[in-house]
């Protein structure tokens, strides 16, 4: 086992499920103590259990990323418990769509804008404010999507707008803070093996068939494949990678 994150403290939002849980587990398996965050306690507790069962260290903190006070308290909890914040992965996000833009409820627009854009903005602020006080700085990875600046898809206009914002916010923030010792990058996944990539009414078997027929690789990405890309960007292996947006999409946008 490699341990690129030995004795480092990592924070992962949206870590109670899907991609976020895989990232939290992968960081813990490479030596990080991981603070896992989300709104619901129960899935976070399960992520902590999985990490501890595998011999790692983790702490669950409930936080809504759309709430500035929650996000500040989350970063403070990481520092109080483990002494620093070295890695942060802003993964929490929601997809509301499937229908044409004109038929999207306004509440769904606001929910996506809140979690996907304001949530990343607030987290970046709180994380950078901590990391720039640390001699070793820190590394941040935001989870965008190919449905942002890389690709377009019917039924996803609002979601795509929020994810394009994540890609662009990443690049701007990266320039603002690299001289503070904080490296900021993004990963843009294509379809990943979580319920979010199922079309309305689609089964997992139908998704597998669709991927076989339409994706260059012939299958969607695993959560571990997204985690591997995130860990690369968060690690010293990527020490001169700044403001990039790494696409991991089975060749969908090749
Ligand atoms: N799956 C895909 O195909 C795919 C493709 C491209 C990009 N992505 C992106 O990857 C990320 C993870 O997606 P996923 O597929 O793993 O979906 P998921 O299982 O639904 O995970 C999203 C997580 O975010 C948390 N969350 C949502 N709103 C939150 C808020 N306001 N505050 C705090 N936590 C919040 C949720 O937990 P709570 O409900 O408990 O808060 C949940 O654990 C998202 O940003 C998504 O847009 C996914």
Short mmCIF file of N, CA, C and O in Angstrom, two decimals, residues 69-198:
data_model
loop_
_atom_site.label_atom_id
_atom_site.label_comp_id
_atom_site.label_asym_id
_atom_site.label_seq_id
_atom_site.Cartn_x
_atom_site.Cartn_y
_atom_site.Cartn_z
N UNK A 69 -22.05 29.09 8.00
CA UNK A 69 -21.67 28.78 9.39
C UNK A 69 -21.35 27.29 9.53
O UNK A 69 -20.39 26.90 10.21
N UNK A 70 -22.16 26.45 8.86
CA UNK A 70 -21.91 25.00 8.89
C UNK A 70 -20.54 24.67 8.31
O UNK A 70 -19.79 23.85 8.84
N UNK A 71 -20.23 25.31 7.19
CA UNK A 71 -18.97 24.99 6.49
C UNK A 71 -17.78 25.46 7.32
O UNK A 71 -16.76 24.76 7.43
N UNK A 72 -17.91 26.63 7.95
CA UNK A 72 -16.82 27.12 8.81
C UNK A 72 -16.64 26.19 10.01
O UNK A 72 -15.51 25.88 10.40
N UNK A 73 -17.76 25.73 10.57
CA UNK A 73 -17.69 24.81 11.72
C UNK A 73 -17.07 23.47 11.31
O UNK A 73 -16.35 22.84 12.09
N UNK A 74 -17.33 23.07 10.08
CA UNK A 74 -16.77 21.81 9.56
C UNK A 74 -15.24 21.89 9.48
O UNK A 74 -14.53 20.99 9.95
N UNK A 75 -14.74 22.97 8.93
CA UNK A 75 -13.28 23.13 8.83
C UNK A 75 -12.68 23.24 10.24
O UNK A 75 -11.65 22.61 10.54
N UNK A 76 -13.37 23.97 11.11
CA UNK A 76 -12.87 24.11 12.49
C UNK A 76 -12.84 22.74 13.18
O UNK A 76 -11.90 22.43 13.93
N UNK A 77 -13.84 21.90 12.92
CA UNK A 77 -13.88 20.57 13.55
C UNK A 77 -12.70 19.73 13.10
O UNK A 77 -12.09 19.00 13.89
N UNK A 78 -12.35 19.83 11.81
CA UNK A 78 -11.21 19.07 11.29
C UNK A 78 -9.92 19.50 11.98
O UNK A 78 -9.11 18.67 12.40
N UNK A 79 -9.76 20.82 12.12
CA UNK A 79 -8.53 21.35 12.71
C UNK A 79 -8.48 21.05 14.21
O UNK A 79 -7.43 20.65 14.74
N UNK A 80 -9.64 21.19 14.89
CA UNK A 80 -9.68 20.89 16.33
C UNK A 80 -9.30 19.45 16.58
O UNK A 80 -8.55 19.15 17.50
N UNK A 81 -9.84 18.55 15.77
CA UNK A 81 -9.64 17.14 16.04
C UNK A 81 -8.25 16.65 15.60
O UNK A 81 -7.59 15.89 16.29
N UNK A 82 -7.79 17.13 14.41
CA UNK A 82 -6.58 16.54 13.85
C UNK A 82 -5.41 17.53 13.69
O UNK A 82 -4.33 17.14 13.26
N UNK A 83 -5.65 18.82 13.96
CA UNK A 83 -4.54 19.78 14.00
C UNK A 83 -4.27 20.57 12.73
O UNK A 83 -3.54 21.56 12.77
N UNK A 84 -4.82 20.13 11.60
CA UNK A 84 -4.60 20.88 10.35
C UNK A 84 -5.65 20.45 9.33
O UNK A 84 -6.41 19.51 9.58
N UNK A 85 -5.68 21.15 8.21
CA UNK A 85 -6.50 20.70 7.08
C UNK A 85 -5.58 20.72 5.86
O UNK A 85 -5.20 21.78 5.37
N UNK A 86 -5.21 19.53 5.38
CA UNK A 86 -4.21 19.44 4.32
C UNK A 86 -4.82 19.19 2.94
O UNK A 86 -4.27 19.62 1.93
N UNK A 87 -5.94 18.47 2.93
CA UNK A 87 -6.61 18.11 1.68
C UNK A 87 -8.10 18.34 1.85
O UNK A 87 -8.66 17.97 2.89
N UNK A 88 -8.74 18.93 0.85
CA UNK A 88 -10.20 19.05 0.90
C UNK A 88 -10.77 18.67 -0.47
O UNK A 88 -10.23 19.06 -1.51
N UNK A 89 -11.83 17.89 -0.44
CA UNK A 89 -12.49 17.47 -1.68
C UNK A 89 -13.94 17.93 -1.61
O UNK A 89 -14.72 17.46 -0.77
N UNK A 90 -14.28 18.89 -2.47
CA UNK A 90 -15.63 19.45 -2.49
C UNK A 90 -16.46 18.67 -3.50
O UNK A 90 -16.49 19.00 -4.68
N UNK A 91 -17.10 17.63 -2.98
CA UNK A 91 -17.78 16.64 -3.82
C UNK A 91 -19.30 16.73 -3.72
O UNK A 91 -20.01 16.29 -4.63
N UNK A 92 -19.81 17.30 -2.63
CA UNK A 92 -21.27 17.34 -2.43
C UNK A 92 -21.93 18.00 -3.63
O UNK A 92 -21.47 19.02 -4.12
N UNK A 93 -23.00 17.39 -4.11
CA UNK A 93 -23.69 17.98 -5.24
C UNK A 93 -25.01 17.27 -5.48
O UNK A 93 -25.23 16.17 -4.97
N UNK A 94 -25.89 17.93 -6.22
CA UNK A 94 -27.19 17.32 -6.54
C UNK A 94 -27.47 17.49 -8.02
O UNK A 94 -27.01 18.43 -8.66
N UNK A 95 -28.23 16.54 -8.55
CA UNK A 95 -28.73 16.65 -9.92
C UNK A 95 -30.24 16.70 -9.87
O UNK A 95 -30.88 15.82 -9.30
N UNK A 96 -30.82 17.73 -10.44
CA UNK A 96 -32.28 17.82 -10.58
C UNK A 96 -32.54 18.14 -12.04
O UNK A 96 -32.12 19.19 -12.53
N UNK A 97 -33.15 17.24 -12.75
CA UNK A 97 -33.39 17.51 -14.16
C UNK A 97 -34.03 16.31 -14.82
O UNK A 97 -34.77 15.57 -14.20
N UNK A 98 -33.71 16.13 -16.09
CA UNK A 98 -34.31 15.05 -16.85
C UNK A 98 -35.36 15.59 -17.80
O UNK A 98 -35.69 14.96 -18.80
N UNK A 99 -35.89 16.78 -17.48
CA UNK A 99 -36.89 17.40 -18.34
C UNK A 99 -36.30 18.64 -19.02
O UNK A 99 -35.27 19.14 -18.59
N UNK A 100 -36.94 19.12 -20.11
CA UNK A 100 -36.43 20.34 -20.74
C UNK A 100 -36.42 21.52 -19.76
O UNK A 100 -37.21 21.55 -18.81
N UNK A 101 -35.55 22.47 -20.03
CA UNK A 101 -35.36 23.62 -19.14
C UNK A 101 -36.67 24.31 -18.77
O UNK A 101 -36.88 24.67 -17.61
N UNK A 102 -37.56 24.50 -19.75
CA UNK A 102 -38.80 25.25 -19.50
C UNK A 102 -39.68 24.54 -18.49
O UNK A 102 -40.55 25.16 -17.87
N UNK A 103 -39.46 23.24 -18.30
CA UNK A 103 -40.30 22.48 -17.38
C UNK A 103 -39.62 22.21 -16.03
O UNK A 103 -40.18 21.50 -15.19
N UNK A 104 -38.44 22.74 -15.84
CA UNK A 104 -37.74 22.55 -14.56
C UNK A 104 -38.35 23.46 -13.51
O UNK A 104 -38.56 24.66 -13.76
N UNK A 105 -38.65 22.92 -12.34
CA UNK A 105 -39.20 23.75 -11.27
C UNK A 105 -38.13 24.75 -10.81
O UNK A 105 -36.95 24.40 -10.73
N UNK A 106 -38.56 25.95 -10.51
CA UNK A 106 -37.60 26.98 -10.07
C UNK A 106 -36.86 26.51 -8.82
O UNK A 106 -35.66 26.78 -8.65
N UNK A 107 -37.56 25.77 -7.96
CA UNK A 107 -36.92 25.27 -6.74
C UNK A 107 -35.74 24.35 -7.07
O UNK A 107 -34.73 24.33 -6.36
N UNK A 108 -35.87 23.60 -8.18
CA UNK A 108 -34.78 22.70 -8.58
C UNK A 108 -33.56 23.48 -9.07
O UNK A 108 -32.42 23.07 -8.87
N UNK A 109 -33.82 24.58 -9.75
CA UNK A 109 -32.72 25.48 -10.14
C UNK A 109 -31.98 25.97 -8.90
O UNK A 109 -30.76 25.87 -8.80
N UNK A 110 -32.76 26.48 -7.93
CA UNK A 110 -32.12 27.05 -6.73
C UNK A 110 -31.39 25.98 -5.92
O UNK A 110 -30.32 26.25 -5.37
N UNK A 111 -31.96 24.78 -5.87
CA UNK A 111 -31.31 23.73 -5.09
C UNK A 111 -29.95 23.37 -5.69
O UNK A 111 -28.95 23.21 -4.98
N UNK A 112 -29.91 23.26 -7.02
CA UNK A 112 -28.65 22.89 -7.68
C UNK A 112 -27.63 24.02 -7.56
O UNK A 112 -26.45 23.78 -7.30
N UNK A 113 -28.11 25.25 -7.76
CA UNK A 113 -27.20 26.39 -7.64
C UNK A 113 -26.63 26.45 -6.21
O UNK A 113 -25.43 26.70 -6.02
N UNK A 114 -27.48 26.19 -5.24
CA UNK A 114 -27.05 26.25 -3.83
C UNK A 114 -26.00 25.20 -3.51
O UNK A 114 -24.90 25.52 -3.04
N UNK A 115 -26.32 23.94 -3.78
CA UNK A 115 -25.40 22.86 -3.39
C UNK A 115 -24.15 22.87 -4.28
O UNK A 115 -23.02 22.75 -3.79
N UNK A 116 -24.35 23.01 -5.59
CA UNK A 116 -23.24 22.79 -6.52
C UNK A 116 -22.32 24.00 -6.66
O UNK A 116 -21.13 23.83 -6.91
N UNK A 117 -22.88 25.20 -6.55
CA UNK A 117 -22.05 26.40 -6.77
C UNK A 117 -21.77 27.12 -5.45
O UNK A 117 -20.61 27.27 -5.04
N UNK A 118 -22.83 27.56 -4.76
CA UNK A 118 -22.61 28.26 -3.49
C UNK A 118 -21.89 27.33 -2.51
O UNK A 118 -20.99 27.77 -1.77
N UNK A 119 -22.24 26.05 -2.54
CA UNK A 119 -21.60 25.09 -1.63
C UNK A 119 -20.10 25.01 -1.88
O UNK A 119 -19.30 24.99 -0.94
N UNK A 120 -19.70 24.97 -3.13
CA UNK A 120 -18.27 24.89 -3.46
C UNK A 120 -17.59 26.22 -3.11
O UNK A 120 -16.49 26.25 -2.56
N UNK A 121 -18.26 27.32 -3.40
CA UNK A 121 -17.70 28.65 -3.08
C UNK A 121 -17.44 28.79 -1.56
O UNK A 121 -16.35 29.18 -1.13
N UNK A 122 -18.46 28.45 -0.77
CA UNK A 122 -18.31 28.58 0.69
C UNK A 122 -17.23 27.65 1.22
O UNK A 122 -16.44 28.02 2.10
N UNK A 123 -17.20 26.44 0.68
CA UNK A 123 -16.19 25.48 1.14
C UNK A 123 -14.79 25.97 0.77
O UNK A 123 -13.87 25.94 1.60
N UNK A 124 -14.63 26.45 -0.47
CA UNK A 124 -13.32 26.96 -0.89
C UNK A 124 -12.86 28.08 0.05
O UNK A 124 -11.71 28.10 0.49
N UNK A 125 -13.77 29.00 0.36
CA UNK A 125 -13.38 30.11 1.23
C UNK A 125 -12.90 29.61 2.59
O UNK A 125 -11.82 30.00 3.07
N UNK A 126 -13.69 28.75 3.20
CA UNK A 126 -13.34 28.27 4.55
C UNK A 126 -12.05 27.45 4.51
O UNK A 126 -11.19 27.57 5.39
N UNK A 127 -11.89 26.63 3.49
CA UNK A 127 -10.71 25.75 3.40
C UNK A 127 -9.44 26.56 3.14
O UNK A 127 -8.41 26.36 3.79
N UNK A 128 -9.53 27.50 2.19
CA UNK A 128 -8.34 28.30 1.86
C UNK A 128 -7.94 29.16 3.06
O UNK A 128 -6.74 29.30 3.36
N UNK A 129 -8.94 29.72 3.76
CA UNK A 129 -8.60 30.57 4.91
C UNK A 129 -7.82 29.79 5.96
O UNK A 129 -6.97 30.36 6.64
N UNK A 130 -8.09 28.50 6.10
CA UNK A 130 -7.32 27.66 7.01
C UNK A 130 -5.97 27.28 6.38
O UNK A 130 -4.91 27.46 7.00
N UNK A 131 -6.00 26.78 5.17
CA UNK A 131 -4.77 26.23 4.55
C UNK A 131 -3.69 27.28 4.39
O UNK A 131 -2.50 26.98 4.51
N UNK A 132 -4.10 28.52 4.09
CA UNK A 132 -3.06 29.54 3.85
C UNK A 132 -2.35 29.96 5.14
O UNK A 132 -1.33 30.64 5.08
N UNK A 133 -2.86 29.55 6.29
CA UNK A 133 -2.16 29.82 7.55
C UNK A 133 -1.14 28.73 7.87
O UNK A 133 -0.36 28.87 8.81
N UNK A 134 -1.15 27.64 7.10
CA UNK A 134 -0.31 26.49 7.42
C UNK A 134 0.99 26.54 6.60
O UNK A 134 0.95 26.81 5.40
N UNK A 135 2.12 26.25 7.23
CA UNK A 135 3.39 26.28 6.48
C UNK A 135 3.37 25.40 5.24
O UNK A 135 3.93 25.76 4.20
N UNK A 136 2.69 24.25 5.32
CA UNK A 136 2.66 23.33 4.17
C UNK A 136 1.49 23.60 3.22
O UNK A 136 1.31 22.88 2.23
N UNK A 137 0.68 24.61 3.51
CA UNK A 137 -0.44 24.94 2.62
C UNK A 137 -1.45 23.81 2.56
O UNK A 137 -1.81 23.22 3.57
N UNK A 138 -1.91 23.50 1.32
CA UNK A 138 -2.90 22.44 1.19
C UNK A 138 -3.27 22.22 -0.26
O UNK A 138 -2.79 22.93 -1.16
N UNK A 139 -4.11 21.23 -0.48
CA UNK A 139 -4.57 20.93 -1.85
C UNK A 139 -6.08 20.70 -1.81
O UNK A 139 -6.59 20.03 -0.91
N UNK A 140 -6.77 21.26 -2.79
CA UNK A 140 -8.23 21.16 -2.86
C UNK A 140 -8.62 20.61 -4.23
O UNK A 140 -8.05 21.01 -5.26
N UNK A 141 -9.57 19.69 -4.23
CA UNK A 141 -10.11 19.17 -5.49
C UNK A 141 -11.63 19.34 -5.48
O UNK A 141 -12.31 18.89 -4.55
N UNK A 142 -12.15 20.02 -6.49
CA UNK A 142 -13.59 20.19 -6.63
C UNK A 142 -14.13 19.17 -7.63
O UNK A 142 -13.49 18.91 -8.66
N UNK A 143 -15.29 18.62 -7.34
CA UNK A 143 -15.89 17.67 -8.29
C UNK A 143 -16.87 18.45 -9.18
O UNK A 143 -17.93 18.90 -8.72
N UNK A 144 -16.49 18.58 -10.44
CA UNK A 144 -17.36 19.23 -11.44
C UNK A 144 -18.10 18.12 -12.17
O UNK A 144 -18.61 17.18 -11.55
N UNK A 145 -18.16 18.17 -13.50
CA UNK A 145 -18.81 17.12 -14.30
C UNK A 145 -18.50 17.43 -15.76
O UNK A 145 -18.31 18.59 -16.13
N UNK A 146 -18.52 16.38 -16.61
CA UNK A 146 -18.37 16.68 -18.05
C UNK A 146 -19.59 17.46 -18.54
O UNK A 146 -19.50 18.16 -19.53
N UNK A 147 -20.72 17.37 -17.81
CA UNK A 147 -21.90 18.17 -18.17
C UNK A 147 -21.71 19.61 -17.71
O UNK A 147 -22.63 20.23 -17.20
N UNK A 148 -20.53 20.14 -17.83
CA UNK A 148 -20.27 21.54 -17.50
C UNK A 148 -19.68 22.16 -18.75
O UNK A 148 -20.38 22.34 -19.74
N UNK A 149 -18.38 22.40 -18.71
CA UNK A 149 -17.75 23.02 -19.89
C UNK A 149 -17.41 22.01 -20.98
O UNK A 149 -17.07 22.40 -22.09
N UNK A 150 -17.49 20.70 -20.69
CA UNK A 150 -16.97 19.70 -21.64
C UNK A 150 -18.02 19.11 -22.58
O UNK A 150 -17.69 18.63 -23.65
N UNK A 151 -19.27 19.03 -22.13
CA UNK A 151 -20.28 18.33 -22.94
C UNK A 151 -21.66 18.93 -22.67
O UNK A 151 -21.86 19.60 -21.67
N UNK A 152 -22.56 18.66 -23.59
CA UNK A 152 -23.94 19.10 -23.39
C UNK A 152 -24.85 17.90 -23.50
O UNK A 152 -24.54 16.95 -24.22
N UNK A 153 -25.97 17.95 -22.77
CA UNK A 153 -26.89 16.82 -22.80
C UNK A 153 -28.31 17.34 -22.56
O UNK A 153 -28.51 18.16 -21.67
N UNK A 154 -29.30 16.85 -23.32
CA UNK A 154 -30.66 17.33 -23.08
C UNK A 154 -31.13 16.96 -21.67
O UNK A 154 -30.77 15.91 -21.14
N UNK A 155 -31.91 17.84 -21.07
CA UNK A 155 -32.47 17.58 -19.74
C UNK A 155 -31.51 17.93 -18.61
O UNK A 155 -31.78 17.59 -17.46
N UNK A 156 -30.39 18.59 -18.95
CA UNK A 156 -29.41 18.87 -17.90
C UNK A 156 -28.88 20.30 -17.97
O UNK A 156 -27.79 20.58 -17.47
N UNK A 157 -29.65 21.21 -18.55
CA UNK A 157 -29.12 22.57 -18.77
C UNK A 157 -28.77 23.26 -17.45
O UNK A 157 -27.69 23.86 -17.32
N UNK A 158 -29.66 23.18 -16.47
CA UNK A 158 -29.41 23.88 -15.21
C UNK A 158 -28.23 23.24 -14.47
O UNK A 158 -27.31 23.93 -14.00
N UNK A 159 -28.26 21.91 -14.38
CA UNK A 159 -27.15 21.19 -13.72
C UNK A 159 -25.83 21.53 -14.42
O UNK A 159 -24.81 21.81 -13.76
N UNK A 160 -25.85 21.51 -15.76
CA UNK A 160 -24.63 21.78 -16.52
C UNK A 160 -24.11 23.19 -16.23
O UNK A 160 -22.89 23.39 -16.13
N UNK A 161 -25.02 24.14 -16.10
CA UNK A 161 -24.60 25.51 -15.79
C UNK A 161 -23.89 25.55 -14.44
O UNK A 161 -22.86 26.22 -14.27
N UNK A 162 -24.40 24.79 -13.47
CA UNK A 162 -23.75 24.80 -12.14
C UNK A 162 -22.39 24.13 -12.20
O UNK A 162 -21.45 24.55 -11.54
N UNK A 163 -22.26 23.08 -13.03
CA UNK A 163 -20.97 22.38 -13.08
C UNK A 163 -19.94 23.16 -13.90
O UNK A 163 -18.74 23.09 -13.62
N UNK A 164 -20.41 23.89 -14.92
CA UNK A 164 -19.49 24.79 -15.63
C UNK A 164 -18.96 25.83 -14.65
O UNK A 164 -17.77 26.18 -14.66
N UNK A 165 -19.84 26.28 -13.76
CA UNK A 165 -19.40 27.25 -12.74
C UNK A 165 -18.33 26.64 -11.84
O UNK A 165 -17.36 27.31 -11.47
N UNK A 166 -18.46 25.36 -11.51
CA UNK A 166 -17.45 24.72 -10.65
C UNK A 166 -16.10 24.68 -11.37
O UNK A 166 -15.05 25.01 -10.79
N UNK A 167 -16.12 24.33 -12.67
CA UNK A 167 -14.85 24.28 -13.42
C UNK A 167 -14.19 25.65 -13.47
O UNK A 167 -12.97 25.78 -13.30
N UNK A 168 -15.00 26.69 -13.70
CA UNK A 168 -14.44 28.04 -13.85
C UNK A 168 -14.02 28.61 -12.49
O UNK A 168 -12.96 29.24 -12.37
N UNK A 169 -14.82 28.35 -11.47
CA UNK A 169 -14.46 28.78 -10.11
C UNK A 169 -13.14 28.14 -9.70
O UNK A 169 -12.29 28.78 -9.06
N UNK A 170 -12.95 26.90 -10.08
CA UNK A 170 -11.72 26.17 -9.74
C UNK A 170 -10.51 26.89 -10.33
O UNK A 170 -9.50 27.11 -9.64
N UNK A 171 -10.60 27.25 -11.61
CA UNK A 171 -9.45 27.88 -12.26
C UNK A 171 -9.16 29.24 -11.67
O UNK A 171 -8.00 29.60 -11.44
N UNK A 172 -10.20 30.01 -11.42
CA UNK A 172 -10.00 31.35 -10.85
C UNK A 172 -9.43 31.27 -9.45
O UNK A 172 -8.47 31.97 -9.09
N UNK A 173 -10.00 30.40 -8.63
CA UNK A 173 -9.53 30.26 -7.25
C UNK A 173 -8.10 29.74 -7.23
O UNK A 173 -7.29 30.14 -6.38
N UNK A 174 -7.78 28.85 -8.18
CA UNK A 174 -6.42 28.29 -8.25
C UNK A 174 -5.40 29.41 -8.46
O UNK A 174 -4.35 29.45 -7.81
N UNK A 175 -5.73 30.36 -9.36
CA UNK A 175 -4.82 31.48 -9.61
C UNK A 175 -4.72 32.40 -8.41
O UNK A 175 -3.66 32.90 -8.06
N UNK A 176 -5.87 32.61 -7.74
CA UNK A 176 -5.87 33.50 -6.59
C UNK A 176 -5.01 32.97 -5.44
O UNK A 176 -4.45 33.76 -4.68
N UNK A 177 -4.93 31.65 -5.30
CA UNK A 177 -4.36 31.12 -4.05
C UNK A 177 -3.14 30.23 -4.19
O UNK A 177 -2.63 29.75 -3.18
N UNK A 178 -2.61 30.04 -5.41
CA UNK A 178 -1.44 29.17 -5.51
C UNK A 178 -0.25 29.79 -4.77
O UNK A 178 0.55 29.08 -4.15
N UNK A 179 -0.16 31.12 -4.77
CA UNK A 179 0.96 31.75 -4.05
C UNK A 179 0.75 31.76 -2.53
O UNK A 179 1.64 32.12 -1.79
N UNK A 180 -0.44 31.33 -2.12
CA UNK A 180 -0.68 31.11 -0.67
C UNK A 180 -0.31 29.68 -0.28
O UNK A 180 -0.54 29.27 0.86
N UNK A 181 0.15 28.91 -1.26
CA UNK A 181 0.50 27.52 -0.96
C UNK A 181 -0.68 26.57 -1.06
O UNK A 181 -0.61 25.43 -0.59
N UNK A 182 -1.77 27.05 -1.68
CA UNK A 182 -2.96 26.19 -1.80
C UNK A 182 -3.17 25.86 -3.28
O UNK A 182 -3.38 26.75 -4.10
N UNK A 183 -3.07 24.57 -3.61
CA UNK A 183 -3.27 24.10 -4.99
C UNK A 183 -4.70 23.68 -5.17
O UNK A 183 -5.20 22.86 -4.41
N UNK A 184 -5.37 24.21 -6.18
CA UNK A 184 -6.79 23.91 -6.40
C UNK A 184 -6.98 23.38 -7.81
O UNK A 184 -6.51 23.99 -8.79
N UNK A 185 -7.66 22.23 -7.91
CA UNK A 185 -7.93 21.59 -9.20
C UNK A 185 -9.34 21.02 -9.18
O UNK A 185 -10.01 21.02 -8.14
N UNK A 186 -9.76 20.51 -10.33
CA UNK A 186 -11.08 19.86 -10.41
C UNK A 186 -10.97 18.52 -11.11
O UNK A 186 -10.05 18.29 -11.89
N UNK A 187 -11.92 17.66 -10.83
CA UNK A 187 -12.13 16.44 -11.62
C UNK A 187 -13.52 16.55 -12.22
O UNK A 187 -14.49 16.88 -11.53
N UNK A 188 -13.62 16.27 -13.52
CA UNK A 188 -14.92 16.24 -14.20
C UNK A 188 -15.24 14.82 -14.62
O UNK A 188 -14.75 14.33 -15.65
N UNK A 189 -16.06 14.12 -13.81
CA UNK A 189 -16.43 12.76 -14.21
C UNK A 189 -17.48 12.78 -15.32
O UNK A 189 -18.28 13.71 -15.44
N UNK A 190 -17.47 11.70 -16.11
CA UNK A 190 -18.61 11.38 -16.96
C UNK A 190 -19.55 10.52 -16.13
O UNK A 190 -19.62 10.67 -14.91
N UNK A 191 -20.25 9.59 -16.77
CA UNK A 191 -21.18 8.75 -16.01
C UNK A 191 -20.41 7.82 -15.07
O UNK A 191 -19.43 7.19 -15.48
N UNK A 192 -20.85 7.77 -13.82
CA UNK A 192 -20.22 6.96 -12.77
C UNK A 192 -21.28 6.03 -12.19
O UNK A 192 -22.47 6.35 -12.19
N UNK A 193 -20.83 4.91 -11.64
CA UNK A 193 -21.73 3.86 -11.14
C UNK A 193 -22.47 4.25 -9.85
O UNK A 193 -22.38 3.56 -8.84
N UNK A 194 -23.20 5.36 -9.87
CA UNK A 194 -24.08 5.72 -8.75
C UNK A 194 -25.47 6.01 -9.34
O UNK A 194 -25.59 6.22 -10.55
N UNK A 195 -26.49 6.09 -8.49
CA UNK A 195 -27.83 6.34 -9.02
C UNK A 195 -27.94 7.64 -9.83
O UNK A 195 -28.81 7.78 -10.69
N UNK A 196 -27.02 8.59 -9.58
CA UNK A 196 -27.12 9.88 -10.29
C UNK A 196 -27.01 9.72 -11.80
O UNK A 196 -27.52 10.56 -12.56
N UNK A 197 -26.33 8.68 -12.28
CA UNK A 197 -26.15 8.54 -13.73
C UNK A 197 -27.26 7.71 -14.40
O UNK A 197 -27.20 7.48 -15.61
N UNK A 198 -28.25 7.29 -13.63
CA UNK A 198 -29.38 6.57 -14.23
C UNK A 198 -30.34 7.58 -14.86
O UNK A 198 -30.67 8.60 -14.24
#
